[in-house]
Amino acid sequence: MSDILKQKGFNTRLVHADRLLNDPQDGAVHQATNNSVLFNYPDIQDLVDIFQGKVAGHAYSRQSSASIDALQNMISQLEGGVGSLTFASGMAAITTAFLALLQQGDHLIMSQFVFGNTSSFIGTMRRYGIEISVVDVTDVNEVAQAIRPNTRAVYVETIANPVTQVADLLPIGELCEQHGLLYMVDNTMTPAYIFDAKSVKASLLMGSLTKYYAGHGQVLGGVVVDTGLFDWAQYAGIQDSFRSLPVAMQGLMQIKKKGLRDMGGCLTSESAHAISIGMETLALRMDKTCDNAMQLAKYLQSHPKVANVYYPGLEEHPQHAKAAQYFAQFGGILSFDLVDSVDCFAFMNKLQLVLNATHLGDTRTLAIPVAHTIYFEMGEKVRAEMGISDNMIRLSIGIEDIADLIADFEQALA
Ligand code: PLP
């Protein structure tokens, strides 16, 4: 039945994927939410065969279940991957993939523009003996210069948080291909509807389902997707026990067994269900969000109390041309600096519709003063390197009516 989905538009695939890919019982349009932790096999040989990887099946829901498989199938199909693993949160997905694939003495090249908690995890990895170079990924030459004989992978975010830098996505993909490096791309800000990860040669996609996929601020989740472009035979970090598998499965299976199973950051069936319902409207929400973001960016840009606006859709943005090349739309994150004479806390306290909250990718528009909150812990020096000023406010644009949003900013800035 999944053939019906081939060549269909993104919205069509979103709303029909669950029933066509997962064939739920009794004509249901959603896969059932099954909470069983254990699975009973009257013939014990069947359970033994599952344990030994001879047949597919479920042994224990920390590593798989039909409900989790259903969401993984849908995400693989939408992102154009050969397989996916879901996790309890975006951070569980990212950190599990790192720890399952890298070991002491390996070298990782990381973007200097990454989400605060991902940046915080750099210190943890260094404590375990993983070498990390942090570079400006808006310039592929910086990445090329950081390559060492023990480099295993390059990690970037598509549009970075909060200053919206756009990585040199395709040149870095080509560089990774040339050097046999794993190319890990966090596409939380740009899900498949607006970004074709394979066109930039990404090996693994990773990130948060909590954000645009789920969309409604009521569930956490994360994912790792194998695009199928990377040749795992070249990857020095595959453990011997996984080398006997077909090459295409080795990476994801190592993340599943050494990461998801052993570390245990699994998604619950209820969360998988909530995410799959939320994602049915992913494309509709992205259209409205991106359109609102563009209009609000232009409004803020023209306001005398706003010093700078950071949004890749604006022609003045340093990577606007790249963003136009890689993304169908420019995303829902925009940040701005107020002029020095305006106190950012006083301004935020006047917002009536916009929520003062940490999170992004929600149906509602959210604002947060980044230097004082999500980027506080990393200190002034790192903030300066990331281009974060003390007066910067990050917005995650929602799907409200744009006139209402602009009116709220107008009255708060007045
Ligand atoms: N990656 C990016 C780019 C993010 O912005 C976030 C959260 O904001 C995460 C990963 C982590 O996702 P989660 O909150 O689901 O753990």
CSV table of C-alpha atoms and ligand atoms in Angstrom, one decimal:
chain,number,residue,atom,x,y,z
A,1,MET,CA,0.0,0.0,0.0
A,2,SER,CA,2.9,2.3,0.6
A,3,ASP,CA,3.4,2.5,-3.2
A,4,ILE,CA,0.3,4.8,-3.3
A,5,LEU,CA,2.4,7.4,-1.4
A,6,LYS,CA,5.1,7.6,-4.1
A,7,GLN,CA,5.1,10.8,-6.1
A,8,LYS,CA,2.5,12.3,-3.9
A,9,GLY,CA,2.6,15.8,-2.4
A,10,PHE,CA,3.9,16.5,1.1
A,11,ASN,CA,0.5,17.2,2.6
A,12,THR,CA,-1.0,14.1,1.1
A,13,ARG,CA,1.9,12.0,2.4
A,14,LEU,CA,1.5,13.5,5.9
A,15,VAL,CA,-2.2,12.7,6.3
A,16,HIS,CA,-2.2,9.3,4.7
A,17,ALA,CA,1.2,7.9,5.8
A,18,ASP,CA,0.0,6.3,9.0
A,19,ARG,CA,-2.7,4.1,7.5
A,20,LEU,CA,-0.8,3.3,4.3
A,21,LEU,CA,2.6,2.6,5.7
A,22,ASN,CA,1.6,0.9,9.0
A,23,ASP,CA,-1.7,-0.8,8.0
A,24,PRO,CA,-3.4,-0.4,11.4
A,25,GLN,CA,-6.0,-3.0,12.4
A,26,ASP,CA,-9.8,-2.7,11.7
A,27,GLY,CA,-9.5,0.1,9.1
A,28,ALA,CA,-8.1,2.5,11.8
A,29,VAL,CA,-6.4,5.6,10.4
A,30,HIS,CA,-3.9,5.7,13.2
A,31,GLN,CA,-1.6,3.0,14.5
A,32,ALA,CA,-2.8,1.8,17.9
A,33,THR,CA,-1.0,3.2,21.0
A,34,ASN,CA,0.2,0.0,22.6
A,35,ASN,CA,1.8,0.3,26.0
A,36,SER,CA,2.9,-3.2,26.5
A,37,VAL,CA,6.5,-3.3,27.7
A,38,LEU,CA,6.9,-7.0,27.1
A,39,PHE,CA,6.0,-9.4,24.2
A,40,ASN,CA,5.0,-13.0,24.7
A,41,TYR,CA,6.1,-15.8,22.3
A,42,PRO,CA,4.4,-19.1,23.0
A,43,ASP,CA,7.2,-20.8,20.9
A,44,ILE,CA,10.4,-19.6,22.7
A,45,GLN,CA,12.4,-20.1,19.5
A,46,ASP,CA,10.6,-17.0,18.1
A,47,LEU,CA,11.9,-14.8,20.9
A,48,VAL,CA,15.4,-16.3,20.6
A,49,ASP,CA,15.3,-15.5,16.8
A,50,ILE,CA,14.4,-11.9,17.6
A,51,PHE,CA,17.2,-11.6,20.1
A,52,GLN,CA,19.7,-13.0,17.7
A,53,GLY,CA,18.5,-10.7,14.9
A,54,LYS,CA,17.4,-13.6,12.7
A,55,VAL,CA,13.9,-12.2,12.3
A,56,ALA,CA,12.3,-8.8,12.9
A,57,GLY,CA,10.1,-8.5,15.9
A,58,HIS,CA,9.7,-6.9,19.3
A,59,ALA,CA,11.4,-8.1,22.5
A,60,TYR,CA,11.1,-5.2,24.9
A,61,SER,CA,9.7,-1.8,24.3
A,62,ARG,CA,12.8,0.1,25.4
A,63,GLN,CA,14.2,-0.8,22.0
A,64,SER,CA,11.1,-1.2,19.8
A,65,SER,CA,7.4,-1.6,19.6
A,66,ALA,CA,4.8,-1.4,16.8
A,67,SER,CA,3.7,2.1,17.9
A,68,ILE,CA,7.3,3.3,17.8
A,69,ASP,CA,7.9,1.6,14.4
A,70,ALA,CA,4.9,3.3,13.0
A,71,LEU,CA,6.3,6.8,13.8
A,72,GLN,CA,9.7,5.8,12.6
A,73,ASN,CA,8.3,4.6,9.3
A,74,MET,CA,6.5,7.8,8.7
A,75,ILE,CA,9.5,10.0,9.5
A,76,SER,CA,11.8,7.9,7.3
A,77,GLN,CA,9.3,8.3,4.4
A,78,LEU,CA,8.9,12.0,4.8
A,79,GLU,CA,12.7,12.7,5.3
A,80,GLY,CA,13.6,10.4,2.5
A,81,GLY,CA,15.7,8.1,4.8
A,82,VAL,CA,16.4,4.4,4.8
A,83,GLY,CA,15.6,4.2,8.5
A,84,SER,CA,14.9,6.1,11.7
A,85,LEU,CA,15.1,5.8,15.4
A,86,THR,CA,13.0,7.9,17.7
A,87,PHE,CA,14.0,9.0,21.2
A,88,ALA,CA,12.6,10.6,24.4
A,89,SER,CA,13.7,14.1,23.3
A,90,GLY,CA,15.8,15.8,20.7
A,91,MET,CA,18.7,15.9,23.2
A,92,ALA,CA,18.3,12.2,23.8
A,93,ALA,CA,18.6,11.6,20.0
A,94,ILE,CA,21.7,13.8,19.6
A,95,THR,CA,23.7,12.7,22.7
A,96,THR,CA,22.9,9.0,22.1
A,97,ALA,CA,24.1,9.2,18.5
A,98,PHE,CA,27.3,10.9,19.6
A,99,LEU,CA,28.0,8.4,22.3
A,100,ALA,CA,27.1,5.4,20.2
A,101,LEU,CA,29.3,6.4,17.3
A,102,LEU,CA,32.3,8.2,18.8
A,103,GLN,CA,35.0,6.9,21.2
A,104,GLN,CA,38.0,8.2,23.0
A,105,GLY,CA,40.6,9.5,20.6
A,106,ASP,CA,38.1,10.3,17.8
A,107,HIS,CA,37.8,13.8,16.5
A,108,LEU,CA,34.6,15.6,15.8
A,109,ILE,CA,34.2,19.0,14.0
A,110,MET,CA,31.3,20.9,15.3
A,111,SER,CA,29.5,24.1,14.4
A,112,GLN,CA,30.1,27.0,16.8
A,113,PHE,CA,26.5,27.9,16.2
A,114,VAL,CA,24.5,25.2,17.9
A,115,PHE,CA,21.7,24.9,20.4
A,116,GLY,CA,22.8,25.7,24.0
A,117,ASN,CA,22.4,22.2,25.4
A,118,THR,CA,24.2,20.6,22.4
A,119,SER,CA,27.0,23.1,23.0
A,120,SER,CA,27.0,22.2,26.7
A,121,PHE,CA,27.4,18.5,25.7
A,122,ILE,CA,30.7,19.3,24.0
A,123,GLY,CA,32.3,19.5,27.5
A,124,THR,CA,30.9,16.1,28.4
A,125,MET,CA,32.3,14.5,25.3
A,126,ARG,CA,35.7,16.1,25.9
A,127,ARG,CA,35.6,14.6,29.4
A,128,TYR,CA,35.3,11.2,27.7
A,129,GLY,CA,38.3,11.8,25.6
A,130,ILE,CA,36.5,12.8,22.3
A,131,GLU,CA,38.5,15.6,20.6
A,132,ILE,CA,36.3,18.4,19.3
A,133,SER,CA,37.1,21.4,17.1
A,134,VAL,CA,34.4,24.1,17.2
A,135,VAL,CA,34.4,26.1,13.9
A,136,ASP,CA,32.4,28.7,11.9
A,137,VAL,CA,30.4,26.4,9.6
A,138,THR,CA,29.2,29.3,7.5
A,139,ASP,CA,32.6,28.9,5.7
A,140,VAL,CA,33.5,25.5,4.4
A,141,ASN,CA,37.2,26.4,4.5
A,142,GLU,CA,37.0,26.5,8.3
A,143,VAL,CA,35.7,23.0,8.3
A,144,ALA,CA,38.3,21.8,5.8
A,145,GLN,CA,41.2,23.3,7.9
A,146,ALA,CA,40.0,21.5,11.0
A,147,ILE,CA,40.2,18.0,9.5
A,148,ARG,CA,42.7,15.7,11.1
A,149,PRO,CA,43.6,12.1,10.5
A,150,ASN,CA,41.3,11.0,13.4
A,151,THR,CA,38.3,13.1,12.3
A,152,ARG,CA,35.2,10.9,12.1
A,153,ALA,CA,32.3,13.4,11.7
A,154,VAL,CA,31.1,16.9,11.1
A,155,TYR,CA,28.1,18.2,13.0
A,156,VAL,CA,26.0,21.3,11.9
A,157,GLU,CA,22.6,22.8,12.4
A,158,THR,CA,20.8,24.0,9.2
A,159,ILE,CA,19.6,27.4,10.5
A,160,ALA,CA,21.3,28.1,13.9
A,161,ASN,CA,19.7,29.2,17.0
A,162,PRO,CA,19.3,32.2,17.9
A,163,VAL,CA,21.3,34.3,15.3
A,164,THR,CA,20.0,32.3,12.3
A,165,GLN,CA,23.4,31.6,10.7
A,166,VAL,CA,23.0,29.2,7.8
A,167,ALA,CA,25.7,26.6,7.4
A,168,ASP,CA,27.6,26.1,4.2
A,169,LEU,CA,25.5,22.9,3.8
A,170,LEU,CA,26.3,21.6,0.4
A,171,PRO,CA,30.1,22.4,0.3
A,172,ILE,CA,30.4,20.8,3.7
A,173,GLY,CA,28.5,17.7,2.4
A,174,GLU,CA,30.9,17.5,-0.5
A,175,LEU,CA,33.9,17.8,1.8
A,176,CYS,CA,32.6,15.0,4.0
A,177,GLU,CA,32.0,12.8,1.0
A,178,GLN,CA,35.5,13.5,-0.3
A,179,HIS,CA,37.1,12.6,3.1
A,180,GLY,CA,34.7,9.7,4.1
A,181,LEU,CA,33.4,11.7,7.1
A,182,LEU,CA,30.0,11.2,8.6
A,183,TYR,CA,27.9,14.3,8.1
A,184,MET,CA,25.5,14.9,11.0
A,185,VAL,CA,22.9,17.5,10.4
A,186,ASP,CA,20.4,18.8,13.0
A,187,ASN,CA,17.5,19.9,10.9
A,188,THR,CA,15.1,20.8,13.8
A,189,MET,CA,14.6,24.2,12.3
A,190,THR,CA,14.0,23.0,8.8
A,191,PRO,CA,12.0,19.7,8.6
A,192,ALA,CA,11.6,17.9,5.3
A,193,TYR,CA,8.8,20.1,4.0
A,194,ILE,CA,11.3,23.0,3.6
A,195,PHE,CA,14.6,21.2,3.3
A,196,ASP,CA,15.9,18.3,1.3
A,197,ALA,CA,18.7,16.9,3.4
A,198,LYS,CA,19.9,14.5,0.7
A,199,SER,CA,20.5,17.4,-1.7
A,200,VAL,CA,23.3,18.6,0.6
A,201,LYS,CA,24.6,15.0,1.1
A,202,ALA,CA,23.7,14.7,4.8
A,203,SER,CA,24.5,11.2,6.3
A,204,LEU,CA,22.4,11.4,9.5
A,205,LEU,CA,19.7,13.8,10.3
A,206,MET,CA,19.0,14.4,13.9
A,207,GLY,CA,17.0,16.7,16.1
A,208,SER,CA,13.9,17.5,18.0
A,209,LEU,CA,10.4,16.2,17.2
A,210,THR,CA,9.2,18.4,20.1
A,211,LYS,CA,9.3,21.4,17.8
A,212,TYR,CA,7.8,21.7,14.3
A,213,TYR,CA,6.9,18.0,13.9
A,214,ALA,CA,4.7,17.8,17.0
A,215,GLY,CA,4.0,21.5,16.9
A,216,HIS,CA,1.6,22.0,19.8
A,217,GLY,CA,3.8,22.2,22.9
A,218,GLN,CA,2.4,19.0,24.5
A,219,VAL,CA,5.0,16.3,23.8
A,220,LEU,CA,8.8,15.8,23.8
A,221,GLY,CA,10.5,13.6,21.2
A,222,GLY,CA,13.7,13.3,19.1
A,223,VAL,CA,14.9,11.4,16.0
A,224,VAL,CA,17.9,10.2,14.1
A,225,VAL,CA,17.3,9.4,10.4
A,226,ASP,CA,19.8,7.6,8.2
A,227,THR,CA,19.6,9.1,4.7
A,228,GLY,CA,21.3,6.1,3.2
A,229,LEU,CA,24.0,8.2,1.6
A,230,PHE,CA,26.9,7.3,3.9
A,231,ASP,CA,29.0,4.2,3.3
A,232,TRP,CA,29.3,2.7,6.8
A,233,ALA,CA,32.0,0.4,5.5
A,234,GLN,CA,34.3,3.4,5.6
A,235,TYR,CA,33.4,4.3,9.2
A,236,ALA,CA,36.2,3.3,11.6
A,237,GLY,CA,33.8,3.5,14.6
A,238,ILE,CA,31.6,0.5,13.7
A,239,GLN,CA,32.1,-2.2,16.3
A,240,ASP,CA,33.0,-5.7,15.2
A,241,SER,CA,29.7,-7.2,16.2
A,242,PHE,CA,27.9,-5.0,13.7
A,243,ARG,CA,30.2,-5.6,10.8
A,244,SER,CA,28.4,-8.8,9.9
A,245,LEU,CA,25.2,-6.9,9.1
A,246,PRO,CA,24.5,-5.5,5.7
A,247,VAL,CA,26.6,-2.3,5.4
A,248,ALA,CA,23.6,0.0,5.0
A,249,MET,CA,22.2,-1.1,8.4
A,250,GLN,CA,25.4,-0.9,10.5
A,251,GLY,CA,25.3,2.7,11.6
A,252,LEU,CA,21.7,2.8,12.7
A,253,MET,CA,21.9,-0.6,14.3
A,254,GLN,CA,24.9,0.5,16.4
A,255,ILE,CA,23.0,3.6,17.5
A,256,LYS,CA,20.0,1.4,18.3
A,257,LYS,CA,21.8,-1.3,20.3
A,258,LYS,CA,24.6,0.7,21.9
A,259,GLY,CA,22.6,3.9,22.2
A,260,LEU,CA,18.9,3.5,22.4
A,261,ARG,CA,18.8,0.1,24.0
A,262,ASP,CA,21.8,0.4,26.4
A,263,MET,CA,21.2,4.1,27.4
A,264,GLY,CA,17.5,3.8,27.4
A,265,GLY,CA,16.3,7.2,26.1
A,266,CYS,CA,13.3,5.8,24.4
A,267,LEU,CA,10.1,7.5,23.3
A,268,THR,CA,6.8,6.3,24.9
A,269,SER,CA,4.0,5.0,22.7
A,270,GLU,CA,1.7,7.8,23.8
A,271,SER,CA,4.3,10.4,22.8
A,272,ALA,CA,4.8,8.7,19.4
A,273,HIS,CA,1.0,8.9,18.9
A,274,ALA,CA,0.9,12.6,20.0
A,275,ILE,CA,3.7,13.4,17.6
A,276,SER,CA,2.1,11.6,14.7
A,277,ILE,CA,-1.1,13.5,15.2
A,278,GLY,CA,0.7,16.8,15.4
A,279,MET,CA,2.7,16.2,12.3
A,280,GLU,CA,-0.4,15.8,10.1
A,281,THR,CA,-0.5,19.6,9.9
A,282,LEU,CA,3.3,20.1,9.7
A,283,ALA,CA,3.2,21.6,6.2
A,284,LEU,CA,0.2,23.9,6.9
A,285,ARG,CA,1.8,25.2,10.1
A,286,MET,CA,5.2,25.7,8.4
A,287,ASP,CA,3.5,27.7,5.6
A,288,LYS,CA,1.8,30.0,8.0
A,289,THR,CA,4.7,30.3,10.4
A,290,CYS,CA,7.2,31.1,7.7
A,291,ASP,CA,4.9,33.7,6.1
A,292,ASN,CA,4.3,35.3,9.5
A,293,ALA,CA,8.0,35.3,10.3
A,294,MET,CA,8.8,37.1,7.0
A,295,GLN,CA,6.2,39.8,7.6
A,296,LEU,CA,7.2,40.3,11.2
A,297,ALA,CA,10.9,40.4,10.3
A,298,LYS,CA,10.2,43.2,7.8
A,299,TYR,CA,8.0,45.1,10.3
A,300,LEU,CA,10.7,44.9,13.0
A,301,GLN,CA,13.4,45.9,10.6
A,302,SER,CA,11.6,49.1,9.9
A,303,HIS,CA,11.0,50.0,13.6
A,304,PRO,CA,13.2,52.7,15.0
A,305,LYS,CA,13.5,50.9,18.4
A,306,VAL,CA,14.9,47.8,16.8
A,307,ALA,CA,18.7,47.9,16.1
A,308,ASN,CA,19.1,44.6,14.2
A,309,VAL,CA,16.9,41.8,12.9
A,310,TYR,CA,18.3,38.3,12.2
A,311,TYR,CA,16.2,36.4,9.7
A,312,PRO,CA,17.5,34.4,6.7
A,313,GLY,CA,14.6,35.6,4.6
A,314,LEU,CA,15.8,39.2,4.7
A,315,GLU,CA,18.1,40.2,1.8
A,316,GLU,CA,20.5,41.8,4.3
A,317,HIS,CA,21.1,38.5,6.1
A,318,PRO,CA,24.7,37.5,5.4
A,319,GLN,CA,23.6,34.0,4.3
A,320,HIS,CA,20.4,35.0,2.5
A,321,ALA,CA,21.5,33.6,-0.8
A,322,LYS,CA,22.5,30.3,0.7
A,323,ALA,CA,19.2,30.1,2.6
A,324,ALA,CA,17.3,30.7,-0.7
A,325,GLN,CA,19.3,27.9,-2.3
A,326,TYR,CA,18.7,25.3,0.4
A,327,PHE,CA,15.3,26.0,1.9
A,328,ALA,CA,11.9,26.3,0.3
A,329,GLN,CA,11.0,28.8,3.0
A,330,PHE,CA,13.1,30.6,5.6
A,331,GLY,CA,11.9,29.1,8.8
A,332,GLY,CA,10.1,30.4,11.9
A,333,ILE,CA,13.0,31.6,14.1
A,334,LEU,CA,13.9,35.3,14.1
A,335,SER,CA,15.9,37.2,16.6
A,336,PHE,CA,16.3,41.0,17.1
A,337,ASP,CA,18.3,43.4,19.2
A,338,LEU,CA,16.5,46.3,20.7
A,339,VAL,CA,18.3,49.7,20.6
A,340,ASP,CA,20.3,50.2,23.8
A,341,SER,CA,17.8,52.8,25.2
A,342,VAL,CA,15.0,50.2,25.4
A,343,ASP,CA,15.1,47.7,28.2
A,344,CYS,CA,14.4,44.2,26.8
A,345,PHE,CA,12.7,42.9,30.0
A,346,ALA,CA,10.4,46.0,30.2
A,347,PHE,CA,9.5,45.4,26.5
A,348,MET,CA,8.8,41.7,27.0
A,349,ASN,CA,6.6,42.3,30.0
A,350,LYS,CA,4.3,44.5,27.8
A,351,LEU,CA,3.7,41.7,25.3
A,352,GLN,CA,0.1,40.5,25.7
A,353,LEU,CA,-0.3,37.8,23.0
A,354,VAL,CA,3.2,36.7,22.6
A,355,LEU,CA,4.3,34.3,25.4
A,356,ASN,CA,7.5,34.8,27.4
A,357,ALA,CA,8.6,31.2,27.2
A,358,THR,CA,11.5,28.9,26.2
A,359,HIS,CA,10.6,26.4,23.4
A,360,LEU,CA,10.2,26.9,19.6
A,361,GLY,CA,8.2,25.5,16.7
A,362,ASP,CA,4.9,26.0,18.6
A,363,THR,CA,1.6,27.1,17.1
A,364,ARG,CA,1.9,30.2,19.4
A,365,THR,CA,4.5,32.9,19.1
A,366,LEU,CA,7.1,32.8,21.8
A,367,ALA,CA,9.8,35.3,23.0
A,368,ILE,CA,12.8,34.8,25.1
A,369,PRO,CA,15.8,37.1,26.1
A,370,VAL,CA,18.6,34.7,25.1
A,371,ALA,CA,21.7,36.0,26.9
A,372,HIS,CA,19.9,35.8,30.3
A,373,THR,CA,18.3,32.4,29.8
A,374,ILE,CA,19.2,29.7,27.2
A,375,TYR,CA,22.7,31.1,26.5
A,376,PHE,CA,23.4,32.3,30.0
A,377,GLU,CA,25.4,29.3,31.2
A,378,MET,CA,28.0,29.4,28.4
A,379,GLY,CA,29.3,32.8,29.5
A,380,GLU,CA,29.9,36.2,27.8
A,381,LYS,CA,32.9,35.1,25.7
A,382,VAL,CA,31.1,32.2,23.9
A,383,ARG,CA,28.0,34.4,23.5
A,384,ALA,CA,30.1,37.0,21.8
A,385,GLU,CA,31.6,34.4,19.5
A,386,MET,CA,28.0,33.3,18.6
A,387,GLY,CA,26.9,36.9,17.9
A,388,ILE,CA,24.5,37.1,20.9
A,389,SER,CA,24.1,40.5,22.4
A,390,ASP,CA,22.7,41.2,25.9
A,391,ASN,CA,19.6,42.9,24.4
A,392,MET,CA,18.8,40.1,22.0
A,393,ILE,CA,15.3,38.6,21.9
A,394,ARG,CA,14.6,35.4,20.1
A,395,LEU,CA,11.2,34.8,18.6
A,396,SER,CA,9.6,31.5,17.6
A,397,ILE,CA,6.8,32.5,15.3
A,398,GLY,CA,3.5,30.9,15.6
A,399,ILE,CA,0.4,30.6,13.3
A,400,GLU,CA,-1.6,33.5,14.7
A,401,ASP,CA,-3.1,36.1,12.4
A,402,ILE,CA,-0.2,38.4,11.4
A,403,ALA,CA,-2.2,41.6,12.1
A,404,ASP,CA,-2.6,40.6,15.7
A,405,LEU,CA,1.0,39.8,16.1
A,406,ILE,CA,2.2,43.1,14.6
A,407,ALA,CA,-0.3,44.9,16.8
A,408,ASP,CA,1.1,43.2,19.9
A,409,PHE,CA,4.7,44.3,19.0
A,410,GLU,CA,3.5,47.7,18.1
A,411,GLN,CA,1.9,48.4,21.5
A,412,ALA,CA,4.8,46.8,23.4
A,413,LEU,CA,7.3,48.9,21.5
A,414,ALA,CA,5.3,52.1,21.8
B,1,PLP,N1,18.3,20.8,18.4
B,1,PLP,C1,17.9,22.1,18.3
B,1,PLP,C2,18.3,22.9,17.1
B,1,PLP,C3,17.0,22.7,19.2
B,1,PLP,O1,16.6,24.0,19.1
B,1,PLP,C4,16.6,21.9,20.3
B,1,PLP,C5,15.7,22.5,21.4
B,1,PLP,O2,15.3,23.6,21.3
B,1,PLP,C6,17.0,20.6,20.4
B,1,PLP,C7,17.9,20.1,19.5
B,1,PLP,C8,16.6,19.7,21.6
B,1,PLP,O3,15.3,19.3,21.5
B,1,PLP,P1,14.5,18.7,22.7
B,1,PLP,O4,14.0,19.9,23.5
B,1,PLP,O5,13.4,18.0,22.1
B,1,PLP,O6,15.4,17.9,23.5
